[in-house]
Short mmCIF file of C-alpha atoms in Angstrom, two decimals:
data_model
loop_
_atom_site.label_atom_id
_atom_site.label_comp_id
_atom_site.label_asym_id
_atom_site.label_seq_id
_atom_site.Cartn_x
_atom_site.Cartn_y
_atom_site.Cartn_z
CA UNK A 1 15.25 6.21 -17.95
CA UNK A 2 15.68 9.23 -15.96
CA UNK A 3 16.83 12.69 -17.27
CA UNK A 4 20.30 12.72 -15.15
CA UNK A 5 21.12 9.70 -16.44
CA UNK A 6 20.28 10.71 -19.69
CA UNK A 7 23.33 13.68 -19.19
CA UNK A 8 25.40 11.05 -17.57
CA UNK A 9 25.27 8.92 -20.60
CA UNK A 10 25.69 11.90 -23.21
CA UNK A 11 28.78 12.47 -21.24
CA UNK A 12 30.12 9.25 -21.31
CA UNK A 13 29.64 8.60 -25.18
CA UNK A 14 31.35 12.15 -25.77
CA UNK A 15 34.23 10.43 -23.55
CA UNK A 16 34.24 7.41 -25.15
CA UNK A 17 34.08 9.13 -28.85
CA UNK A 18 37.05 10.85 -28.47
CA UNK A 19 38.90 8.34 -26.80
CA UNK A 20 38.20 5.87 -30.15
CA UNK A 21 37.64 7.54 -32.76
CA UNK A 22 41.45 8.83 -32.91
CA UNK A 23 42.01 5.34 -34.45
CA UNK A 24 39.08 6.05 -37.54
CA UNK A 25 41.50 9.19 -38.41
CA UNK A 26 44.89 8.12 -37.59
CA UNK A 27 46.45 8.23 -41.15
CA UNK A 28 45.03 12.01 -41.97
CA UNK A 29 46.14 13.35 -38.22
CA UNK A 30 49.67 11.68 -38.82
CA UNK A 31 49.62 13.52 -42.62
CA UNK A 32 48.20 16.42 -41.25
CA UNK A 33 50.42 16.60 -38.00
CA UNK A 34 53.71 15.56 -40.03
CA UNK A 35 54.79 12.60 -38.30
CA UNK A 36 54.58 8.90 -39.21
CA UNK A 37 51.43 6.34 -38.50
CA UNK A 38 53.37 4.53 -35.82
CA UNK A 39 53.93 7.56 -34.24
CA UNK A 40 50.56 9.04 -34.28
CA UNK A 41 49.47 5.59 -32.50
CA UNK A 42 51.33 7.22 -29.23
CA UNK A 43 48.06 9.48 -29.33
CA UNK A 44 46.04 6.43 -27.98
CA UNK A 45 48.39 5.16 -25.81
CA UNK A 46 49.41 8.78 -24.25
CA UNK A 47 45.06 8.83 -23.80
CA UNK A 48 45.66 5.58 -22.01
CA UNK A 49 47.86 6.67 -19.53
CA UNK A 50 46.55 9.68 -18.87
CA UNK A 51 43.03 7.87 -17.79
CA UNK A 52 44.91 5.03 -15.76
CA UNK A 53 47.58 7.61 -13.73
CA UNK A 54 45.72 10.91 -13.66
CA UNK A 55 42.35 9.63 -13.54
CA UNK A 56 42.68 8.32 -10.68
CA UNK A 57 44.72 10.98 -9.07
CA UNK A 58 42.40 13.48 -10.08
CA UNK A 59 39.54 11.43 -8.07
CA UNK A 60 41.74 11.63 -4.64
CA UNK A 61 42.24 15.57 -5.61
CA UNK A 62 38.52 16.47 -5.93
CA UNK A 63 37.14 14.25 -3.21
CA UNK A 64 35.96 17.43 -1.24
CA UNK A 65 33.62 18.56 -4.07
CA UNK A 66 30.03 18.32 -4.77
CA UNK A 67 29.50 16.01 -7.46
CA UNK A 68 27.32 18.01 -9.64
CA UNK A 69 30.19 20.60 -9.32
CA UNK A 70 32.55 17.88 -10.24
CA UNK A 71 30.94 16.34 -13.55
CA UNK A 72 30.24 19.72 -14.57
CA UNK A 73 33.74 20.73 -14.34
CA UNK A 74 35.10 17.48 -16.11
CA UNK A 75 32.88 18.40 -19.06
CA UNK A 76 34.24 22.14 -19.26
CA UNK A 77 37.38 20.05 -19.48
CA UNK A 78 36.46 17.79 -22.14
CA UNK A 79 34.65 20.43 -24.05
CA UNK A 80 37.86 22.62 -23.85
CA UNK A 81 39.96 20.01 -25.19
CA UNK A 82 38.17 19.07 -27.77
CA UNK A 83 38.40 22.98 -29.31
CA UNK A 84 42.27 22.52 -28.54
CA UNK A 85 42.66 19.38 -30.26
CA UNK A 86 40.91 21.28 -33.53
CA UNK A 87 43.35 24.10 -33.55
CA UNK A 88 46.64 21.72 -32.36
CA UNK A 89 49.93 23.08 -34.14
CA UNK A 90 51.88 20.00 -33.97
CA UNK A 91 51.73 16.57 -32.87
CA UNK A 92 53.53 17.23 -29.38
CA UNK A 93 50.74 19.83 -28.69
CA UNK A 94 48.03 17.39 -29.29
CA UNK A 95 49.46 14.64 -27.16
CA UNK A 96 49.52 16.94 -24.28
CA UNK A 97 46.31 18.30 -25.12
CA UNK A 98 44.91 14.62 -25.36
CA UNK A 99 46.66 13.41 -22.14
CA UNK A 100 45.11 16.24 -20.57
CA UNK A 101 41.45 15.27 -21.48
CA UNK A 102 42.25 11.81 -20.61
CA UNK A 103 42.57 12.47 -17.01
CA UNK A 104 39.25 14.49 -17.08
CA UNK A 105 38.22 10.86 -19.01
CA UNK A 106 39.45 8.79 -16.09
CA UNK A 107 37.77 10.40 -13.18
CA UNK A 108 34.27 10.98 -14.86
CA UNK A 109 33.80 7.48 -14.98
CA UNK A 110 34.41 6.83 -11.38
CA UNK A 111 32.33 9.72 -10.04
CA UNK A 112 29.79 9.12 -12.97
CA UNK A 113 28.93 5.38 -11.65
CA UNK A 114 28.93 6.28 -8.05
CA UNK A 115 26.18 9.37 -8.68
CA UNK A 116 24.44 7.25 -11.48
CA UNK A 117 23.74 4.37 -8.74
CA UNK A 118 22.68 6.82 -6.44
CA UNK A 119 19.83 8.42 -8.49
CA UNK A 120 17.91 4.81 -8.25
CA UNK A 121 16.60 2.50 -6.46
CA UNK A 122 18.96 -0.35 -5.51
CA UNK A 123 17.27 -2.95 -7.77
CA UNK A 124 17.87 -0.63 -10.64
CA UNK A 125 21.83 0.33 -9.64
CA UNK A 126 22.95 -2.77 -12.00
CA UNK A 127 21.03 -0.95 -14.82
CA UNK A 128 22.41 1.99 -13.87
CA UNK A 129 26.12 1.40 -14.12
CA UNK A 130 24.97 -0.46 -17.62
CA UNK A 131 23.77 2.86 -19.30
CA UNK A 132 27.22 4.60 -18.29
CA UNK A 133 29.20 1.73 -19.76
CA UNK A 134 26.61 1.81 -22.66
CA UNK A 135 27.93 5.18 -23.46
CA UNK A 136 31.38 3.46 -24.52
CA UNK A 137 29.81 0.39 -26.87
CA UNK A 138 27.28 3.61 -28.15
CA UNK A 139 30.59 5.41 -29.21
CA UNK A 140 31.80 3.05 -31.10
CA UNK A 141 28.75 2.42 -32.95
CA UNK A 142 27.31 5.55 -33.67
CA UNK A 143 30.09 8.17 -32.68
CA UNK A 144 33.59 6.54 -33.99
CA UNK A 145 32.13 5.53 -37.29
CA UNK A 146 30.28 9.41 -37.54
CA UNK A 147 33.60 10.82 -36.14
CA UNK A 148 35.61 8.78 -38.70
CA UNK A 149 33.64 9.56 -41.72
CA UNK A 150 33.57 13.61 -41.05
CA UNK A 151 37.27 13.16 -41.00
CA UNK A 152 37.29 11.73 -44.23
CA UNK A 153 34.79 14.45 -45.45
CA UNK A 154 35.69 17.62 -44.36
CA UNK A 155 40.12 16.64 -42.83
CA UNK A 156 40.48 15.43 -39.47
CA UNK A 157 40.48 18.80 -37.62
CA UNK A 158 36.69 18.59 -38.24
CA UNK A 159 36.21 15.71 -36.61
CA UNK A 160 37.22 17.15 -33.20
CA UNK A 161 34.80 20.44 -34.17
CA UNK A 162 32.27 17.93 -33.85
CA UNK A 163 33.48 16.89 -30.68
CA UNK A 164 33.85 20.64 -29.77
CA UNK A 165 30.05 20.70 -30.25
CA UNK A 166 29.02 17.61 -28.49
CA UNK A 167 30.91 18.56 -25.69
CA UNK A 168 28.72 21.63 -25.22
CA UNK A 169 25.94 19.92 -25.40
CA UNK A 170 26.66 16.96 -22.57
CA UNK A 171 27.91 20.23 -20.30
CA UNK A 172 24.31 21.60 -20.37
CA UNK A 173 22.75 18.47 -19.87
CA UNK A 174 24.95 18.16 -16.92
CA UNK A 175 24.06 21.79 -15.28
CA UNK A 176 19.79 21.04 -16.92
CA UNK A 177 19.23 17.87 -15.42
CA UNK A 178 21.44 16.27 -12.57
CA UNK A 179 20.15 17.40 -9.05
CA UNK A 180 21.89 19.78 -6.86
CA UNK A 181 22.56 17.60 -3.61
CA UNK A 182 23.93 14.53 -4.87
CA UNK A 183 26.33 14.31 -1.92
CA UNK A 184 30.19 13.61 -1.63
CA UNK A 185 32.50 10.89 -2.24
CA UNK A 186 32.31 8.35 0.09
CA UNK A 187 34.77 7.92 2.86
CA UNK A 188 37.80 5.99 1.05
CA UNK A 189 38.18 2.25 3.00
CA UNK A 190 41.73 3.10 3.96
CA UNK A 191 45.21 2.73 2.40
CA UNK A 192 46.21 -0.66 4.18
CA UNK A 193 42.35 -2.03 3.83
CA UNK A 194 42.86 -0.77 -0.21
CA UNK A 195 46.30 -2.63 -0.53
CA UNK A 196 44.82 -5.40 1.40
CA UNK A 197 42.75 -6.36 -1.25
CA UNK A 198 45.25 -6.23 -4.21
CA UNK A 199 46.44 -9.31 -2.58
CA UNK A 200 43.81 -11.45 -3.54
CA UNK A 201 44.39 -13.32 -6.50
CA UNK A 202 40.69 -12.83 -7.88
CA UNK A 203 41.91 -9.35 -8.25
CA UNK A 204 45.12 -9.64 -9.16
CA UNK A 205 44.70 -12.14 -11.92
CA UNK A 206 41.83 -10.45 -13.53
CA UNK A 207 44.10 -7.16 -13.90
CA UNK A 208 46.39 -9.88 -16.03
CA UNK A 209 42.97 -11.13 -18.15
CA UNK A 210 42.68 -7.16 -18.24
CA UNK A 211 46.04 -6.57 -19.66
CA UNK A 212 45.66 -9.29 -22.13
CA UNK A 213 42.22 -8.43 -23.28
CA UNK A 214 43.73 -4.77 -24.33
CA UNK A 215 46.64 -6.56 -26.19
CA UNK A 216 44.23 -9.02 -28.33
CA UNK A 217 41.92 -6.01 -28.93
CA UNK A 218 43.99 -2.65 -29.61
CA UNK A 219 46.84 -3.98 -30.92
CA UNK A 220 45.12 -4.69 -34.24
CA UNK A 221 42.40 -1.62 -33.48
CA UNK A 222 45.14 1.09 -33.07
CA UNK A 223 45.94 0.32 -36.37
CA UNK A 224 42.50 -1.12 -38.34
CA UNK A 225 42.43 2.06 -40.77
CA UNK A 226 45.86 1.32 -41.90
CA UNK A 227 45.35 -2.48 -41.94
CA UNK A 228 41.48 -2.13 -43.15
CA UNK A 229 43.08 0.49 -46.74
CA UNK A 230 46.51 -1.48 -47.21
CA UNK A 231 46.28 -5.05 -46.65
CA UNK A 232 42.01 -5.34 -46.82
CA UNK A 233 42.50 -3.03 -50.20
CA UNK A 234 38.90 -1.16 -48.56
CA UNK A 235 38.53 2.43 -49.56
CA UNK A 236 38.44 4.91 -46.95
CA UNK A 237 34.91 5.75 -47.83
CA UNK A 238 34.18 2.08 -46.34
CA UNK A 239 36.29 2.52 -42.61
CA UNK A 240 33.44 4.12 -40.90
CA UNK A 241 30.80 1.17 -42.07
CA UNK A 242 33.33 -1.49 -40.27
CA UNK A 243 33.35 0.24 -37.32
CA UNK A 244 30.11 0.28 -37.18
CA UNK A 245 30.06 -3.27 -37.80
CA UNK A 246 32.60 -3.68 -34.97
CA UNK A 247 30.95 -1.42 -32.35
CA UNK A 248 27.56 -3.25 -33.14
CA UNK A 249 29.13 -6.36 -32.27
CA UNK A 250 30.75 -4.58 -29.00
CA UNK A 251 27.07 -3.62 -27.58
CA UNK A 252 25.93 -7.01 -28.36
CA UNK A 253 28.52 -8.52 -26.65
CA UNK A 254 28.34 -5.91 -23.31
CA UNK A 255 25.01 -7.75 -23.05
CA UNK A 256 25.93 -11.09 -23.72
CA UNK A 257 28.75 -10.92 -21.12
CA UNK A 258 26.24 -9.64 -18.47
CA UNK A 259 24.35 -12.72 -19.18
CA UNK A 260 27.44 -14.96 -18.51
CA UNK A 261 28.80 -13.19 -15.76
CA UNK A 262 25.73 -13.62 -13.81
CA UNK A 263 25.42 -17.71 -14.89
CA UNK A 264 28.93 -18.84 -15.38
CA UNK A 265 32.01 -16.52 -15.10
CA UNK A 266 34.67 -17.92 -14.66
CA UNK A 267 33.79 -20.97 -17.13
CA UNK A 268 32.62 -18.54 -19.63
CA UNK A 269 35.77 -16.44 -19.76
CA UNK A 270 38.08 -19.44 -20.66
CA UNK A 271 35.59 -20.43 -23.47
CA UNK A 272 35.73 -17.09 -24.57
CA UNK A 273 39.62 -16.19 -24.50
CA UNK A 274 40.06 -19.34 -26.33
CA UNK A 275 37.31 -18.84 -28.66
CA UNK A 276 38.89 -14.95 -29.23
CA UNK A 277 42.20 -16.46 -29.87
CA UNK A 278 40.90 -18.49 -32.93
CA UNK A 279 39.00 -15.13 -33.98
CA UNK A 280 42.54 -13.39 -34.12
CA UNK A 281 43.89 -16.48 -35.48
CA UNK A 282 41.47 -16.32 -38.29
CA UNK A 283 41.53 -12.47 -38.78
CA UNK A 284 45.29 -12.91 -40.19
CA UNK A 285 44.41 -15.52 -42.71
CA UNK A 286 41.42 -13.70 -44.14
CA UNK A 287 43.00 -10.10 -43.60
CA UNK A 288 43.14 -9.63 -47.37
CA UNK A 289 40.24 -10.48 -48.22
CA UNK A 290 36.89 -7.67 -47.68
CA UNK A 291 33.42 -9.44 -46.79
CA UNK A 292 35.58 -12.24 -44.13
CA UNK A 293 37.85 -9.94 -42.89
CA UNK A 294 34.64 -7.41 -42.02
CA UNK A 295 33.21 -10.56 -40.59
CA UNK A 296 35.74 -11.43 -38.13
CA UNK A 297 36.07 -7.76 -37.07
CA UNK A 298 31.93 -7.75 -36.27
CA UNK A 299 32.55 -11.09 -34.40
CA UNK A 300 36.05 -9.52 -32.77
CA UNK A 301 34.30 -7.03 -31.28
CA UNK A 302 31.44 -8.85 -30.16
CA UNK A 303 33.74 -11.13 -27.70
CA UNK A 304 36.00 -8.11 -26.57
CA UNK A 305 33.11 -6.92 -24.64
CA UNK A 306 31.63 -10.19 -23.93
CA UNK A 307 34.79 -10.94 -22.41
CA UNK A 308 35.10 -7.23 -20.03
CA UNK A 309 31.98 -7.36 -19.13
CA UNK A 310 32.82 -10.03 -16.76
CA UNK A 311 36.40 -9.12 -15.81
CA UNK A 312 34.36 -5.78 -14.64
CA UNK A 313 32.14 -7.69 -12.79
CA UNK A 314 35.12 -9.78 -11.17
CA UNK A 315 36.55 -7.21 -9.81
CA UNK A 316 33.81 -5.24 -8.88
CA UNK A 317 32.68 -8.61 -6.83
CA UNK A 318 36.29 -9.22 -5.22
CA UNK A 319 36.96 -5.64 -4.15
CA UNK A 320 33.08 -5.08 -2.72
CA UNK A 321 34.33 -4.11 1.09
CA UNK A 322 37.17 -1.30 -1.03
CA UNK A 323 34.79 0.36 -3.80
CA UNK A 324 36.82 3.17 -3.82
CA UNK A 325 39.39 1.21 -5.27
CA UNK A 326 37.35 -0.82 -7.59
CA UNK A 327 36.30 2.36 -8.97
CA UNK A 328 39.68 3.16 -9.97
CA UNK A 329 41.13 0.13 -10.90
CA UNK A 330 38.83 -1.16 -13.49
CA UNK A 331 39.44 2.25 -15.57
CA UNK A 332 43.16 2.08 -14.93
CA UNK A 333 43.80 -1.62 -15.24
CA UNK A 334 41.58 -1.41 -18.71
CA UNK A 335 43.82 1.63 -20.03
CA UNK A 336 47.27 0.58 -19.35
CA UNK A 337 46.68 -2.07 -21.20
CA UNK A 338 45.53 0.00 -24.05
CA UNK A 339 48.51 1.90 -24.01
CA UNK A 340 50.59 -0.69 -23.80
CA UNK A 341 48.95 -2.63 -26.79
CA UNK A 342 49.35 0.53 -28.69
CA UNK A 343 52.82 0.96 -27.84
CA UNK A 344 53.38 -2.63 -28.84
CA UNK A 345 51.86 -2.14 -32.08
CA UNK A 346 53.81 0.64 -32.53
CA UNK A 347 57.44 -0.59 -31.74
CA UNK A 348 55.93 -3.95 -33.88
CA UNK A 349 55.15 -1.62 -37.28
CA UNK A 350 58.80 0.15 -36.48
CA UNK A 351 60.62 -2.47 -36.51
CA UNK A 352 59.46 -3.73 -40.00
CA UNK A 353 56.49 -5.98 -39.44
CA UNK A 354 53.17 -5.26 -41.63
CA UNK A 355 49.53 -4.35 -40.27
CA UNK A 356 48.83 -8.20 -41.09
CA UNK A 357 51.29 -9.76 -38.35
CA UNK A 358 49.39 -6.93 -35.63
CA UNK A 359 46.84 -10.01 -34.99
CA UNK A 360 49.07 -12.64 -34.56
CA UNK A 361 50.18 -11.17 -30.90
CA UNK A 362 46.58 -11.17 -29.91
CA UNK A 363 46.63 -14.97 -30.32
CA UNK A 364 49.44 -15.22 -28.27
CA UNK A 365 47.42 -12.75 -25.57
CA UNK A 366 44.58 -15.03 -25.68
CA UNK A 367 46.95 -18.44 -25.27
CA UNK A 368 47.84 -16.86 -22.10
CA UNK A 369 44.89 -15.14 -21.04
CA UNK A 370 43.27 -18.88 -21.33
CA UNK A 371 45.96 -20.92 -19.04
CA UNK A 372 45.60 -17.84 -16.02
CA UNK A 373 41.83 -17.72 -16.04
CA UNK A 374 41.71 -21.80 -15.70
CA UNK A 375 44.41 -21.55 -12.91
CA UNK A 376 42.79 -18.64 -10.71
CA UNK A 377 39.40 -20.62 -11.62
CA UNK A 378 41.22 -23.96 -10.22
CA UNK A 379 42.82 -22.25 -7.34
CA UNK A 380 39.34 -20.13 -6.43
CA UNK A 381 37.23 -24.06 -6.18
CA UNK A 382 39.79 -26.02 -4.49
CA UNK A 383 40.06 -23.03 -1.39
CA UNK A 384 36.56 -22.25 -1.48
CA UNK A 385 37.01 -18.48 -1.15
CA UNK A 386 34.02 -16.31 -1.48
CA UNK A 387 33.44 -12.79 -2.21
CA UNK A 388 33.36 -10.33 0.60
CA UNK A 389 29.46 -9.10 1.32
CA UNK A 390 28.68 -5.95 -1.06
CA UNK A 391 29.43 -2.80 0.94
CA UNK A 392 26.15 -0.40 1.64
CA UNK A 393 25.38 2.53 -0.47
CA UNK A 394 26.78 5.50 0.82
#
């Protein structure tokens, strides 16, 4: 592994740290902030949004830039935030504060795997975008649960000290290690060529997979330290350990899903949204009880990223002659579904329902998910489309 893509990946598991780990500390910020739990979920969904609508926004803004500037820059921002969020007031201060890193969030990962496949060979660029990605799955095993438990420790403010501090750190990597040249953004495909291929309904339907992937997963994950202490009856002390649990099962499954996606994808996708809906299914019935319920969360997570690895791939292979887009749109597709499933969850919890019912809209994600990926799978065979020819490296 080279040392840029060593500070690439540092950056990317700071990113995806403080993008999760909100959800490990989510009762003690809502305490600590004065407002309820349903309303402290609208700090993941504002994160959400501000990745899907600034992100890419933010890309178009910088194009002109040298990358190394770039990344550097987005870390400054992160790191920034990160202080902010530690000395936040009041809850409206922190969702602006959050947004605000968010759209840093949402344009490091586009510029991230475009300089990341560019500092290897072209054999190696599929391992390359895999180590960025890894620095999500990472998060949630090692930084979420760590995260989480200082939280619990030392009060929630703590928590984004630490994230104060590892932000410093992935800014020097950035300035130590990535070269100086790594070049520009490549020249965008065009606005019509770029709408053009929103019509095809490879692309189109995986964005409603997308959507429906969020809703099964961060409906219930907004909300597991809630759900986890009141209806699992697990002590606090005991969060951090199940997320663990659950981001294991995520980096096993990023794996897995690379597997399928390059043997079966379509196939495999409908096996697994139906297979995910009985794991929802069966994560209501044995919500109240500790060693199933931490069972089905290891085997939850597993399949959520078994199941976007693919999608990713989907998309990536459909929108090959418009990477520009593709860049953008996996980010953005993947995080307005997040903040819609938190919103969801949210409204769900307001109006009366318990943490326990939070699964049973999953199942109805996955019923649906299951019927559009046989369709588009149907419709794909009987025209006999193919995927347009990989565009060169820039």
């Amino acid at each position: 592994m080279s040392l840029p893509l060593v500070a690439l990946f540092i950056a990317a598991f700071a990113f995806g740290t403080t993008e999760f780990v909100i959800a490990g500390v989510l009762p003690q910020v809502a305490e600590g902030l004065d407002v309820s739990i349903p309303t402290a979920g609208y700090l993941v969904s504002g994160y959400a949004l501000g990745i899907a609508l600034g992100g890419p926004l933010l890309t178009i803004a910088t194009a002109r830039l040298p990358r190394k500037t770039l990344l550097i820059g987005l870390a400054v921002a992160f790191t920034a935030g990160q202080l902010a969020c530690a000395l936040a007031p009041g809850f409206a201060e922190m969702l602006l504060i959050r947004v605000a890193v968010a759209i840093a969030h949402g344009a490091y990962f586009g510029v991230a795997m475009v300089v990341a496949v560019g500092l290897v060979k072209e054999e190696q660029r599929g391992m390359a975008v895999a180590l960025i990605l890894a620095g999500l799955t990472v998060s949630n095993i090692v930084g979420v649960p760590a995260g989480t438990a200082i939280g619990n420790l030392f009060g929630w403010r703590a928590t984004f000290w630490a994230m104060f501090a590892l932000g410093l750190l992935a800014t020097a990597a950035m300035i130590a290690l990535l070269p100086r040249a790594n070049g520009r953004s490549a020249r965008p495909a065009g606005f019509l060529r770029e709408v053009q291929v929103l019509g095809r309904q490879q692309v189109w339907t995986s964005l409603i997979l997308m959507l429906m992937l969020m809703i099964g997963q961060f409906v219930p994950f907004t909300y597991i330290a809630p759900m986890l202490r009141e209806v699992t009856g697990l002590e606090a002390a005991m969060i951090p350990w199940v997320l663990l649990l659950n981001g294991v099962g995520a980096t096993a499954g990023v794996f897995i899903g690379g597997r399928l996606a390059g043997w079966k994808l379509m196939p495999s996708l409908i096996v697994m949204f139906a297979l995910q809906g009985v794991v929802l299914a069966t994560m209501y019935l044995v919500s109240p009880y500790p060693l199933p319920m931490v069972a089905v969360i290891t085997l939850w997570g597993g399949i959520n990223f078994a199941i976007g690895t693919p999608i990713q791939t989907r998309i990536l292979g459909w929108t090959a002659d418009a990477p520009n887009l593709a860049s953008s749109l996996i980010p953005a597709g993947f995080n307005i579904g997040i903040a819609l499933a938190a919103s969801v969850g949210s409204m769900l919890l307001a109006s009366g329902m318990g943490y326990r019912s939070l699964p049973l809209l999953g199942v109805l994600a996955m019923i649906v998910a299951t019927a559009v990926a046989f369709a588009s799978y149907t419709s794909e065979r009987r025209s006999g489309a193919r995927p347009p020819l990989t565009a060169p490296a820039a």
